[in-house]
Short mmCIF file of C-alpha atoms and ligand atoms in Angstrom, two decimals:
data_model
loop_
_atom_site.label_atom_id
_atom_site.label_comp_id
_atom_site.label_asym_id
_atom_site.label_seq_id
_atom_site.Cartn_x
_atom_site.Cartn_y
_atom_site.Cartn_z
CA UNK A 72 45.47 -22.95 30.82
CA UNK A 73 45.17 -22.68 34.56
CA UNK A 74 43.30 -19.77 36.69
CA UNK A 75 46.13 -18.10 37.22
CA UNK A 76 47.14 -17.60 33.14
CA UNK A 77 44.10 -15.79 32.55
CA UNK A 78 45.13 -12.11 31.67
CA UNK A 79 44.68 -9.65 34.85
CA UNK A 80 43.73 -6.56 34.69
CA UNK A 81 45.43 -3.22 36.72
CA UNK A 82 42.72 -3.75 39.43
CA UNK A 83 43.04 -7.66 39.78
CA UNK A 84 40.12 -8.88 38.26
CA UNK A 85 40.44 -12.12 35.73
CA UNK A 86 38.64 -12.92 32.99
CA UNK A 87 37.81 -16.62 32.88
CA UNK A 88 37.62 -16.04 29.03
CA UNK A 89 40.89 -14.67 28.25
CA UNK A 90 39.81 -12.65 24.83
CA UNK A 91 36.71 -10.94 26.76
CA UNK A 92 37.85 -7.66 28.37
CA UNK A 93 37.44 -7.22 31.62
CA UNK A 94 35.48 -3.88 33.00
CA UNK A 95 38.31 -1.16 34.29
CA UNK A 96 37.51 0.03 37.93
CA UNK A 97 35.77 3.23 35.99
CA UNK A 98 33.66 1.03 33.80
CA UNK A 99 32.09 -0.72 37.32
CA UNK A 100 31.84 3.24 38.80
CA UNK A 101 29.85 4.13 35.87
CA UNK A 102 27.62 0.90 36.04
CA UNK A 103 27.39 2.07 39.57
CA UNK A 104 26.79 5.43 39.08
CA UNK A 105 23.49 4.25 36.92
CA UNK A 106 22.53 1.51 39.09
CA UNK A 107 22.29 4.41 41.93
CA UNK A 108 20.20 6.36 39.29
CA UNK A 109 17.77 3.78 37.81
CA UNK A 110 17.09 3.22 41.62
CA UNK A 111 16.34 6.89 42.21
CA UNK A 112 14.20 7.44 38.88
CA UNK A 113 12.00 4.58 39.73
CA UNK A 114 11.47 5.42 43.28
CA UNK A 115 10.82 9.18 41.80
CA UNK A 116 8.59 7.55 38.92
CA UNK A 117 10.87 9.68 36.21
CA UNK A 118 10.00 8.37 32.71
CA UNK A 119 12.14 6.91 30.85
CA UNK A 120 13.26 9.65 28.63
CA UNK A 121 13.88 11.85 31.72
CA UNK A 122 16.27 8.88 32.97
CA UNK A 123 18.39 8.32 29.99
CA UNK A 124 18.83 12.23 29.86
CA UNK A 125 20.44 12.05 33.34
CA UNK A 126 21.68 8.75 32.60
CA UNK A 127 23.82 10.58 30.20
CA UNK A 128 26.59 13.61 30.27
CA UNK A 129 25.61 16.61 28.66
CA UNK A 130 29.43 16.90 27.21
CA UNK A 131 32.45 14.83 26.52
CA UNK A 132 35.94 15.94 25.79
CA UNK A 133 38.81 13.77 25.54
CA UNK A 134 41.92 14.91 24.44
CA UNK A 135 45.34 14.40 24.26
CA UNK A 136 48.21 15.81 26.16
CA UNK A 137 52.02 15.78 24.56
CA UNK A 138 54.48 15.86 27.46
CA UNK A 139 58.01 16.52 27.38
CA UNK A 140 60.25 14.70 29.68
CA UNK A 141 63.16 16.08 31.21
CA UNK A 142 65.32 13.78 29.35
CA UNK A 143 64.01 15.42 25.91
CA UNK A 144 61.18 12.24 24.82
CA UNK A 145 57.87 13.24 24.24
CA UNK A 146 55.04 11.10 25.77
CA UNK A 147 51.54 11.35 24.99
CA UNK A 148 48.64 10.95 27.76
CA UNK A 149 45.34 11.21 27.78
CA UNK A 150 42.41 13.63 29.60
CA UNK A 151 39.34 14.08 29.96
CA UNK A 152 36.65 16.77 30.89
CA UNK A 153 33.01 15.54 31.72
CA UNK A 154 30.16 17.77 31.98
CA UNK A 155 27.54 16.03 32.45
CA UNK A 156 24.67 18.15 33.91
CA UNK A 157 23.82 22.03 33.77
CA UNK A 158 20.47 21.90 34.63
CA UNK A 159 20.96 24.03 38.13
CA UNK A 160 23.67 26.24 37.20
CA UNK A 161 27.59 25.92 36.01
CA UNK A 162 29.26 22.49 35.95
CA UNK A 163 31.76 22.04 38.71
CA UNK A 164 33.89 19.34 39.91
CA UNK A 165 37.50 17.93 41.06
CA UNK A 166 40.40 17.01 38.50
CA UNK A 167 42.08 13.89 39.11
CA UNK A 168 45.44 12.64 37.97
CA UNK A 169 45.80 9.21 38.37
CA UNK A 170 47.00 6.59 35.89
CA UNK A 171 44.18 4.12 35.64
CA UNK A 172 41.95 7.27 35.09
CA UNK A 173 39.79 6.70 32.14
CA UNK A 174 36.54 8.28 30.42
CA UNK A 175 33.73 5.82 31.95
CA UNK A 176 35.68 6.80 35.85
CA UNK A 177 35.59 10.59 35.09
CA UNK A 178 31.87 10.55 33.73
CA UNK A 179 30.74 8.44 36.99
CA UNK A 180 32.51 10.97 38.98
CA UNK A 181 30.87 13.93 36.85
CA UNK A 182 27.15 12.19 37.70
CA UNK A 183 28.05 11.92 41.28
CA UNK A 184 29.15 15.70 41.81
CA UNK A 185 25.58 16.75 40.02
CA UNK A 186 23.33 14.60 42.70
CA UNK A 187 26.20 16.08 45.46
CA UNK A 188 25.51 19.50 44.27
CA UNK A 189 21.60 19.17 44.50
CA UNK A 190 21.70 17.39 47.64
CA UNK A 191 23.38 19.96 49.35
CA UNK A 192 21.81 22.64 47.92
CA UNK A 193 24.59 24.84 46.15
CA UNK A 194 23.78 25.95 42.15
CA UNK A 195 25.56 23.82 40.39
CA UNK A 196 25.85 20.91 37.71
CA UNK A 197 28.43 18.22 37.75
CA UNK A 198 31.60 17.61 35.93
CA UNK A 199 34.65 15.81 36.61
CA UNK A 200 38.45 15.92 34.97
CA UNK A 201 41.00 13.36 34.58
CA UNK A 202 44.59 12.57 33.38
CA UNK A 203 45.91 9.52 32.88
CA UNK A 204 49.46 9.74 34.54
CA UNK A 205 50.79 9.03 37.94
CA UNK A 206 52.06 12.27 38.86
CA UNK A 207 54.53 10.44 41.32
CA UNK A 208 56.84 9.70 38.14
CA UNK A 209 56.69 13.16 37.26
CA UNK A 210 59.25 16.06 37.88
CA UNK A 211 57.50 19.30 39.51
CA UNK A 212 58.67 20.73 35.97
CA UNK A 213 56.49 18.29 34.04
CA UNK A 214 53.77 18.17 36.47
CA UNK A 215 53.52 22.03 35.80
CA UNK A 216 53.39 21.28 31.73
CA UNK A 217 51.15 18.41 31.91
CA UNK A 218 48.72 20.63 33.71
CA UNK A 219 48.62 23.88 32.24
CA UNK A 220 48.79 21.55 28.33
CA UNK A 221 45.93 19.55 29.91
CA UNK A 222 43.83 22.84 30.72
CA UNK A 223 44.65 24.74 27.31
CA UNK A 224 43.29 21.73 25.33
CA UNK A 225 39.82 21.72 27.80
CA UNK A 226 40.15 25.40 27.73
CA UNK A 227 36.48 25.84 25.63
CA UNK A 228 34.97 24.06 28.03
CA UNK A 229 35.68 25.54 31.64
CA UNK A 230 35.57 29.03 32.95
CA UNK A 231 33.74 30.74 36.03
CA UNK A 232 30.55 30.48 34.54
CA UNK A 233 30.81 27.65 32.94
CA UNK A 234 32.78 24.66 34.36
CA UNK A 235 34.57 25.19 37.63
CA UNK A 236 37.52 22.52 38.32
CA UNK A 237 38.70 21.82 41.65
CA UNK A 238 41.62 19.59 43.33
CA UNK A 239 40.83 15.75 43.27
CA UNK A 240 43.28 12.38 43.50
CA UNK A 241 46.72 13.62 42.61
CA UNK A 242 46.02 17.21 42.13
CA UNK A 243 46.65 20.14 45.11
CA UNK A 244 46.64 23.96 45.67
CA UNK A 245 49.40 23.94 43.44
CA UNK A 246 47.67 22.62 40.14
CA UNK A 247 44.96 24.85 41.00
CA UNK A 248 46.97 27.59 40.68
CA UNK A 249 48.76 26.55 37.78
CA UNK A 250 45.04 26.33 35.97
CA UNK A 251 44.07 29.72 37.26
CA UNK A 252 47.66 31.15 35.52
CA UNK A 253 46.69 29.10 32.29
CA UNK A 254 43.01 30.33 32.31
CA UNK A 255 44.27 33.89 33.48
CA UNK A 256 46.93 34.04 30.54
CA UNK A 257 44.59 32.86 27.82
CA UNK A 258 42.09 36.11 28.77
CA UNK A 259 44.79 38.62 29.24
CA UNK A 260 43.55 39.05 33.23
CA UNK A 261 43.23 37.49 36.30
CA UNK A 262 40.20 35.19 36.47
CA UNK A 263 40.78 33.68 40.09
CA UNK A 264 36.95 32.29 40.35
CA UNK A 265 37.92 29.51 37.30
CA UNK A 266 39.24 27.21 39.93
CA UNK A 267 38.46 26.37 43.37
CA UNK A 268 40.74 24.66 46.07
CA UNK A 269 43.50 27.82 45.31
CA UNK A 270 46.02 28.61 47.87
CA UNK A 271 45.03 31.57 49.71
CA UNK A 272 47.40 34.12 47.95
CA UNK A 273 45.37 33.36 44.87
CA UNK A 274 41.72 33.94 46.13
CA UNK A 275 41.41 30.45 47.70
CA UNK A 276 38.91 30.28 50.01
CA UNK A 277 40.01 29.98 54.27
CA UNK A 278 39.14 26.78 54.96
CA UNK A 279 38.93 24.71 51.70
CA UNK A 280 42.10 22.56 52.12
CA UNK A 281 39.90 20.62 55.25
CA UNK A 282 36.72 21.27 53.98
CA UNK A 283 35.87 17.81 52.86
CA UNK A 284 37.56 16.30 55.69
CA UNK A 285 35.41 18.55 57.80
CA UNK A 286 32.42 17.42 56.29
CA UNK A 287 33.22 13.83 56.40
CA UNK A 288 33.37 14.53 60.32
CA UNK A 289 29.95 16.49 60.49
CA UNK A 290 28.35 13.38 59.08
CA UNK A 291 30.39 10.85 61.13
CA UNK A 292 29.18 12.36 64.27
CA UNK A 293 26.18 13.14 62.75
CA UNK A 294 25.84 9.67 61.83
CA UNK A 295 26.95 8.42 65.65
CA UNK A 296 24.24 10.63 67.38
CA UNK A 297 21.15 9.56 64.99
CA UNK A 298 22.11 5.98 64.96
CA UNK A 299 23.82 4.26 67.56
CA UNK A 300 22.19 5.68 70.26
CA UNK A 301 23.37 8.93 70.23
CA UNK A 302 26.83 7.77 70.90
CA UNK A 303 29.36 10.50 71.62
CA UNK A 304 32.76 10.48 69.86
CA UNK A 305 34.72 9.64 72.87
CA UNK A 306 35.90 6.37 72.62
CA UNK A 307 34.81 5.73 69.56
CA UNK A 308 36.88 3.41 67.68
CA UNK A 309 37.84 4.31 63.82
CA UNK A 310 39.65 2.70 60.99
CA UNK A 311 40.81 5.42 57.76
CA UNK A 312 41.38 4.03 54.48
CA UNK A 313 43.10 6.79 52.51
CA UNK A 314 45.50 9.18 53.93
CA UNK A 315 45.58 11.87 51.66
CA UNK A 316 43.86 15.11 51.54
CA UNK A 317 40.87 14.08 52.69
CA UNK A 318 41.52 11.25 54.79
CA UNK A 319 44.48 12.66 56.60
CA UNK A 320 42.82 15.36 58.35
CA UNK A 321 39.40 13.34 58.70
CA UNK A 322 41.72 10.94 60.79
CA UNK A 323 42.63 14.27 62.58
CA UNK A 324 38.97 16.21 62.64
CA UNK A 325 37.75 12.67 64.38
CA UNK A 326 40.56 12.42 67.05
CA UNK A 327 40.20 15.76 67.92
CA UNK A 328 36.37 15.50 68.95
CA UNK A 329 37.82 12.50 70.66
CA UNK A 330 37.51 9.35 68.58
CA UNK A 331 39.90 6.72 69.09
CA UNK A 332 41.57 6.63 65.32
CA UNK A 333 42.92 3.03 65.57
CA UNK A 334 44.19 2.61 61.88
CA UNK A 335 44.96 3.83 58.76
CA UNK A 336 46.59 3.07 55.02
CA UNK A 337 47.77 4.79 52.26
CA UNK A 338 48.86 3.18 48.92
CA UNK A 339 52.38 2.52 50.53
CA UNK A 340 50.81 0.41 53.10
CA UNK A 341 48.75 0.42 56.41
CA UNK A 342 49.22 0.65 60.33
CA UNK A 343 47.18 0.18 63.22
CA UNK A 344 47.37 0.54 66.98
CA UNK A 345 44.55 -0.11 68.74
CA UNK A 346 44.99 2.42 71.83
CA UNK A 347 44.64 5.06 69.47
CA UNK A 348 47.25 5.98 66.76
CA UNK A 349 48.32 10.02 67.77
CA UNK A 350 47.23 10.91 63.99
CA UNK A 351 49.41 14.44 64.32
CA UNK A 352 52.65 12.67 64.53
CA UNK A 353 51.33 10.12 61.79
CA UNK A 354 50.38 12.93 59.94
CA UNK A 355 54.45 14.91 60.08
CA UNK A 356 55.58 11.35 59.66
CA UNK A 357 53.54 10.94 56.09
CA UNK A 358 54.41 14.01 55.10
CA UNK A 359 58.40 13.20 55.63
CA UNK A 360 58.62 9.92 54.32
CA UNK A 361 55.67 9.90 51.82
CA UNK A 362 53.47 7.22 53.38
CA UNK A 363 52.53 6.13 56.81
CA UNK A 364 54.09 2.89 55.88
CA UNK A 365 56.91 2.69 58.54
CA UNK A 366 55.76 4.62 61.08
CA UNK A 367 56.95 3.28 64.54
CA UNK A 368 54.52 3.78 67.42
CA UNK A 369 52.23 1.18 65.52
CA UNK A 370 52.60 -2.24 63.75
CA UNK A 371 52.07 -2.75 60.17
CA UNK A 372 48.70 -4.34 58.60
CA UNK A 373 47.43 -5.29 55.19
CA UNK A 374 45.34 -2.81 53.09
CA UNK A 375 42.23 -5.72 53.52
CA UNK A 376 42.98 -5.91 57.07
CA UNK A 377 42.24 -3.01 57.61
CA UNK A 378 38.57 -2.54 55.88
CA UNK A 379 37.94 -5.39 58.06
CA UNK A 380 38.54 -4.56 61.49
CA UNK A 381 36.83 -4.99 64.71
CA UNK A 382 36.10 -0.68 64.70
CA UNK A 383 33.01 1.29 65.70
CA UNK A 384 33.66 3.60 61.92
CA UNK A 385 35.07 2.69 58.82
CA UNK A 386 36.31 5.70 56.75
CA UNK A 387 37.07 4.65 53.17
CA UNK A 388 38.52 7.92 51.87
CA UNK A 389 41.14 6.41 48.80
CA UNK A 390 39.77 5.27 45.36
CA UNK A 391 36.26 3.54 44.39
CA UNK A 392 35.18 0.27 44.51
CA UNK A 393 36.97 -1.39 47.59
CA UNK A 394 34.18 -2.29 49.60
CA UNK A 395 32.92 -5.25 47.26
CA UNK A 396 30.61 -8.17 47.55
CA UNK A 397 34.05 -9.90 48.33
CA UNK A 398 34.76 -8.09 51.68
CA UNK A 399 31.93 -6.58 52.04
CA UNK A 400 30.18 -9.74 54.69
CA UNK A 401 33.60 -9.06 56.72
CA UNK A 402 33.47 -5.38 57.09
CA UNK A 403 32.35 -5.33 61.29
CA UNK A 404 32.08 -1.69 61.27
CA UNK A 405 28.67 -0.49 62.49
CA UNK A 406 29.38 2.75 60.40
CA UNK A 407 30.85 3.29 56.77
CA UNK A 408 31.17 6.99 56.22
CA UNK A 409 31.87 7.76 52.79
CA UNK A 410 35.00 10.10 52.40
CA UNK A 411 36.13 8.49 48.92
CA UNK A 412 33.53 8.90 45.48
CA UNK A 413 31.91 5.76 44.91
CA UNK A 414 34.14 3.45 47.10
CA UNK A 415 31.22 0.65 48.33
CA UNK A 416 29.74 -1.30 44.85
CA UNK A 417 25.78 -2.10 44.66
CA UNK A 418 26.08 -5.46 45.36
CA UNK A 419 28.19 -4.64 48.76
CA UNK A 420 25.36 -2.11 49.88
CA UNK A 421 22.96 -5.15 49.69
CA UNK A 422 25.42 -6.62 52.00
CA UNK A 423 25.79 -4.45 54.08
CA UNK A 424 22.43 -3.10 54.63
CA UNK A 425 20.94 -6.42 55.36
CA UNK A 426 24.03 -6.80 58.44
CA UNK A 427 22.67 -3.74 59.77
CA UNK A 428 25.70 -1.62 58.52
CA UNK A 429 24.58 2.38 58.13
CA UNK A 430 26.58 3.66 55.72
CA UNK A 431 26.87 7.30 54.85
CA UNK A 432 26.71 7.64 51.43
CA UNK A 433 30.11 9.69 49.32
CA UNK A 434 27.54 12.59 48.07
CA UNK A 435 26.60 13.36 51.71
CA UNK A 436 29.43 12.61 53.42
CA UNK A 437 32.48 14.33 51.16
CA UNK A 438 30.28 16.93 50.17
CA UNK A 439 32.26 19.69 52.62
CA UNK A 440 34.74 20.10 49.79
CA UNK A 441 32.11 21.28 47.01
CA UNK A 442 30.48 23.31 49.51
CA UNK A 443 33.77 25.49 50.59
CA UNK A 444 34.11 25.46 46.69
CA UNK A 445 31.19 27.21 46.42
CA UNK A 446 31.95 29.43 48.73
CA UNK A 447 34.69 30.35 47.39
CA UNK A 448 33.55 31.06 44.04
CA UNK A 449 31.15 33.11 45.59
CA UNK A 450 34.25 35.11 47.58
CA UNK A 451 35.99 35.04 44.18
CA UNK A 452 32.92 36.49 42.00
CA UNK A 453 32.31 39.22 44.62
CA UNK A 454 35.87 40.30 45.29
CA UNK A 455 35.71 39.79 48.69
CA UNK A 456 36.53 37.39 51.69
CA UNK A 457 34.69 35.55 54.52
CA UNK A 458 37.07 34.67 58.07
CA UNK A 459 37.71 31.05 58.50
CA UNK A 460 34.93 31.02 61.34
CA UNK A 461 32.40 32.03 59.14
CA UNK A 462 33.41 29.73 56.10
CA UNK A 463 32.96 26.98 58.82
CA UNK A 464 29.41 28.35 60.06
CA UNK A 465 28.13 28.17 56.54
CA UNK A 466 29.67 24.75 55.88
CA UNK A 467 28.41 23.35 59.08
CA UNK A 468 24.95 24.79 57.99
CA UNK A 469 25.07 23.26 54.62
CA UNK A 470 26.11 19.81 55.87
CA UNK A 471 23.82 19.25 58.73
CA UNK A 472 20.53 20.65 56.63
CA UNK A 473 21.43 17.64 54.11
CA UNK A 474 22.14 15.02 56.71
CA UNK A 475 18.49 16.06 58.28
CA UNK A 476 17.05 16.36 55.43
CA UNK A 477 18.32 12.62 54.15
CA UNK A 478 18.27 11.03 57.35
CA UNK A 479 14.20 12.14 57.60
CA UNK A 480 13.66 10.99 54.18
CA UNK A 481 15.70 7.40 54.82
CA UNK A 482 13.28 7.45 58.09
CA UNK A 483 10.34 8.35 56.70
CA UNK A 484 10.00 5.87 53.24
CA UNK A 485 12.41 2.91 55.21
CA UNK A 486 15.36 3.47 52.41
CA UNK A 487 19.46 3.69 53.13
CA UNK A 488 20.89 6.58 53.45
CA UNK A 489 21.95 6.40 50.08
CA UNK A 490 18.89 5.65 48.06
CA UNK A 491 17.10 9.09 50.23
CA UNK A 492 20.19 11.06 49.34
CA UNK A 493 19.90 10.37 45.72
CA UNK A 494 16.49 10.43 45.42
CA UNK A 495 17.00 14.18 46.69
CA UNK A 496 19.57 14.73 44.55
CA UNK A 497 18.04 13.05 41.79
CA UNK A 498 14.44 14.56 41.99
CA UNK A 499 16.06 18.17 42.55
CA UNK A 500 17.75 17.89 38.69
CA UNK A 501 14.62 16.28 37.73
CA UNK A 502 12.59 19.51 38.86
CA UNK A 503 15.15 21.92 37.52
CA UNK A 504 14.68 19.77 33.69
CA UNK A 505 11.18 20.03 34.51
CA UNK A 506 10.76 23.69 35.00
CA UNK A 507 12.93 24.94 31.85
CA UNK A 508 11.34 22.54 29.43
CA UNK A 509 13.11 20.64 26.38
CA UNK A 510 14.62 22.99 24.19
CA UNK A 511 13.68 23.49 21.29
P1 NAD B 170 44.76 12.22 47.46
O1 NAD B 170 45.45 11.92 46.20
O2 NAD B 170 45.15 13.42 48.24
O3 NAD B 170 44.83 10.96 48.44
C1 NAD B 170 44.50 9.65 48.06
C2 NAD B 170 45.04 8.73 49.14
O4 NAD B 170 44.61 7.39 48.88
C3 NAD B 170 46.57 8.69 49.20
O5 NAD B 170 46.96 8.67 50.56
C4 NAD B 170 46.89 7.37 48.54
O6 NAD B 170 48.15 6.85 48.96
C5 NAD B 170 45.75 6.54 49.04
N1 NAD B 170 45.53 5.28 48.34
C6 NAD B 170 45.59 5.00 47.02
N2 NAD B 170 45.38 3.69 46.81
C7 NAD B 170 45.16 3.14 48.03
C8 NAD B 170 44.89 1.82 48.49
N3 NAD B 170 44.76 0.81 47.64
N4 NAD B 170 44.74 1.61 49.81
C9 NAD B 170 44.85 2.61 50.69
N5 NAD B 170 45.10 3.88 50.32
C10 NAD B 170 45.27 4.13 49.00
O7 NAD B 170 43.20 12.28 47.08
P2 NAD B 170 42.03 12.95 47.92
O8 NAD B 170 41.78 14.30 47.36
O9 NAD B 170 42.27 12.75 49.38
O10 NAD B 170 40.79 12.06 47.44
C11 NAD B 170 40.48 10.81 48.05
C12 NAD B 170 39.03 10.45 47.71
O11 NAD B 170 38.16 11.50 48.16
C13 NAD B 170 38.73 10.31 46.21
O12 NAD B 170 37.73 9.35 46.05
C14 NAD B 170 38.18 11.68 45.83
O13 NAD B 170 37.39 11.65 44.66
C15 NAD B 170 37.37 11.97 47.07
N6 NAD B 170 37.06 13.38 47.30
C16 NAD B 170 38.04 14.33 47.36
C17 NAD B 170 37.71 15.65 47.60
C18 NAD B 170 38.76 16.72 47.74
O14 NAD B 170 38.37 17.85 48.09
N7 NAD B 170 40.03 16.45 47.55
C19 NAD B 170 36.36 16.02 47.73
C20 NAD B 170 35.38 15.04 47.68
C21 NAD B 170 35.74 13.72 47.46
#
């Protein structure tokens, strides 16, 4: 048997022994996830019992969801619905359809949305969703019943003030809505504060749909001003992995403070142009076609390429684990700012770190979108609405307390920006399990 027999996984990784699985990408977020929070505990001194309560979610449901194709077969895929802390209020977090979803992804997802929640300072516990389907393949007819099956089989576990969903990988305004009918249906009224990330005919919040985007530009420029010399934007020179919701209109939040976007990639392919790509025409061409793949003011690049270019900012803002002990000795960027969950590994922050690359860690940086969640609970709860300038005030608020507040703390005890994010995040759940005791 030669290398290249051994079986292969949907990520690309071998296994040199060919009966010995092979982690999935959500089995090496999870390892993550706890790497991130051993790190924490110890710096925090947690016990050990303390630890391997947050090591672990609070709740677990995976079901299964029977779909019927327009041709008439039935298929059968799976979900999931982690909660897996409550300490500081209702569980929230994104739902992701995506077909290499799987439990260990959605419960490192859940973990990261609880630190995310604490760091910036909103009152809630974490929780993540996932499907395993691609919902390109799907009909907008069997998107519809693979959602609204999904949410009446998760349907004990979410509600306003319990588990609050929210758009993710694969999922819009439109699935959002389609929840808030299922939810709404099931109770005999409206109940438009189950879901956040609604359109705005439904109680969805001004601002939400570039709310993480938003944020991932607060803490980019944040990020340029504490440390490269307070650098301006103008100029600055910045590669987008990811071109999505969120990294879409990052790529457009950035060029319009006056960054030079010089490239960016989707899963159809990648393009670069290094006088500056004009990200709104991008943008209308994406949106035609489906990808920026093609697109003709710029000249075509490979997805590895592009993590690896000669650019002042590297916004990975597509799926975890891409920045990897592999790639992670070419990556030149000065600054990695975090729009994806979980996309750098442990052993590539090692790398990274000791080449003097800041990186801005995914529960600071992408935490705009569970903010303007918040906020629009709150709207939701109190029947009323906030304009889009004052969603934005409070956002900008939220986002630039926790970069201060991290960035101090990173100063102060000589740790990344990562480890003094989660050991905010971290210690703040601590204190909340502290404070209500063990029951019973
Ligand atoms: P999305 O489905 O809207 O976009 C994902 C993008 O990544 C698409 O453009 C897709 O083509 C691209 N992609 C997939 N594989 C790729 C590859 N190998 N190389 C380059 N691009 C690839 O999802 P989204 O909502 O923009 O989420 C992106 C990331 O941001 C995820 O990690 C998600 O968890 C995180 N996030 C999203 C939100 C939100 O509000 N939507 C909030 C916080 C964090």
């Amino acid at each position: 048997m030669t290398v290249t027999d051994f079986p292969t996984t949907a990520s690309g990784v071998r296994s040199p022994i060919p009966d010995l699985p092979v982690p999935s990408p959500g089995e090496r977020a999870l390892a993550a996830a706890r790497f991130q929070l051993t790190e924490a505990s110890r710096f925090l001194g947690l016990d050990d019992g303390l630890h391997d309560m947050l090591a672990t979610p609070r709740r677990s449901l995976t079901v299964s969801v029977p779909v019927r194709r327009e041709d008439g077969r039935l298929e059968v895929v799976q979900g999931h619905r982690v909660q897996h802390n409550l300490s500081r209020g209702p569980a929230k977090g994104g739902i992701r359809f995506h077909p290499a979803t799987d439990l260990a992804e959605v419960t490192a997802l859940a973990m990261w949305m609880t630190w995310k929640c604490a760091l910036v300072g909103i009152p809630y516990g974490g929780a993540k969703g996932g499907v395993a389907v691609d919902p390109a393949t799907l009909t907008t007819r069997e998107l519809e019943r693979v959602t609204r099956r999904y949410v009446n089989e998760i349907l004990p576990l979410i509600g306003p003030e319990k588990d609050i969903p929210a758009p993710d990988v694969g999922t819009d305004e439109q699935t959002m809505a389609w929840i808030m009918d299922t939810y709404s249906a099931n109770a005999g009224y409206s109940v438009p504060g189950v879901v956040t990330g609604k359109p705005t005919a439904l109680g969805g919040s001004l601002g939400r749909a570039g709310a993480t985007s938003r944020g991932v530009q607060i803490a980019a420029l944040r990020a340029l001003a504490r440390t490269d010399g307070a650098r301006s934007p103008e100029g600055t020179a910045i590669a987008v992995q990811g071109f999505g919701k969120v990294g879409a209109l990052a790529a457009q939040y950035l060029a319009d403070a006056g960054c030079r976007v010089v490239a960016v990639s989707d899963a159809g392919g990648a393009v670069v142009r290094p006088s500056g790509l004009d990200v709104a025409a991008l943008r209308a061409h994406a949106a035609e076609t489906g990808s920026v793949h093609g697109y003709r003011d710029a000249d075509p690049l490979s997805h590895d390429e592009l993590l690896e270019l000669d650019v002042d900012v590297l916004v990975p803002a597509a799926l975890e684990g891409v920045i990897t002990a592999d790639n992670a000795p070419r990556v030149r960027a000065r600054l990695v700012v975090e729009g994806a969950n979980g996309p750098t590994t442990p052993e590539a922050d090692l790398i990274l770190a000791g080449n003097g690359v800041t990186v801005v860690p995914d529960i600071l940086a992408n935490a705009g979108g569970v903010i303007v969640s918040y906020l629009e609970w709150v709207q939701n709860t109190q029947a009323y609405s906030w304009s889009a300038g004052e969603v934005e005030v409070k956002l900008r608020d939220l986002m630039e307390n926790a970069y201060r507040a991290v960035a101090d703390l990173a100063a102060e005890r000589d740790l990344t920006l990562r480890q003094a994010a989660h050991a905010i995040g971290v210690g703040r759940v601590a204190e909340a399990h502290r404070m209500r005791g063990l029951y019973p």
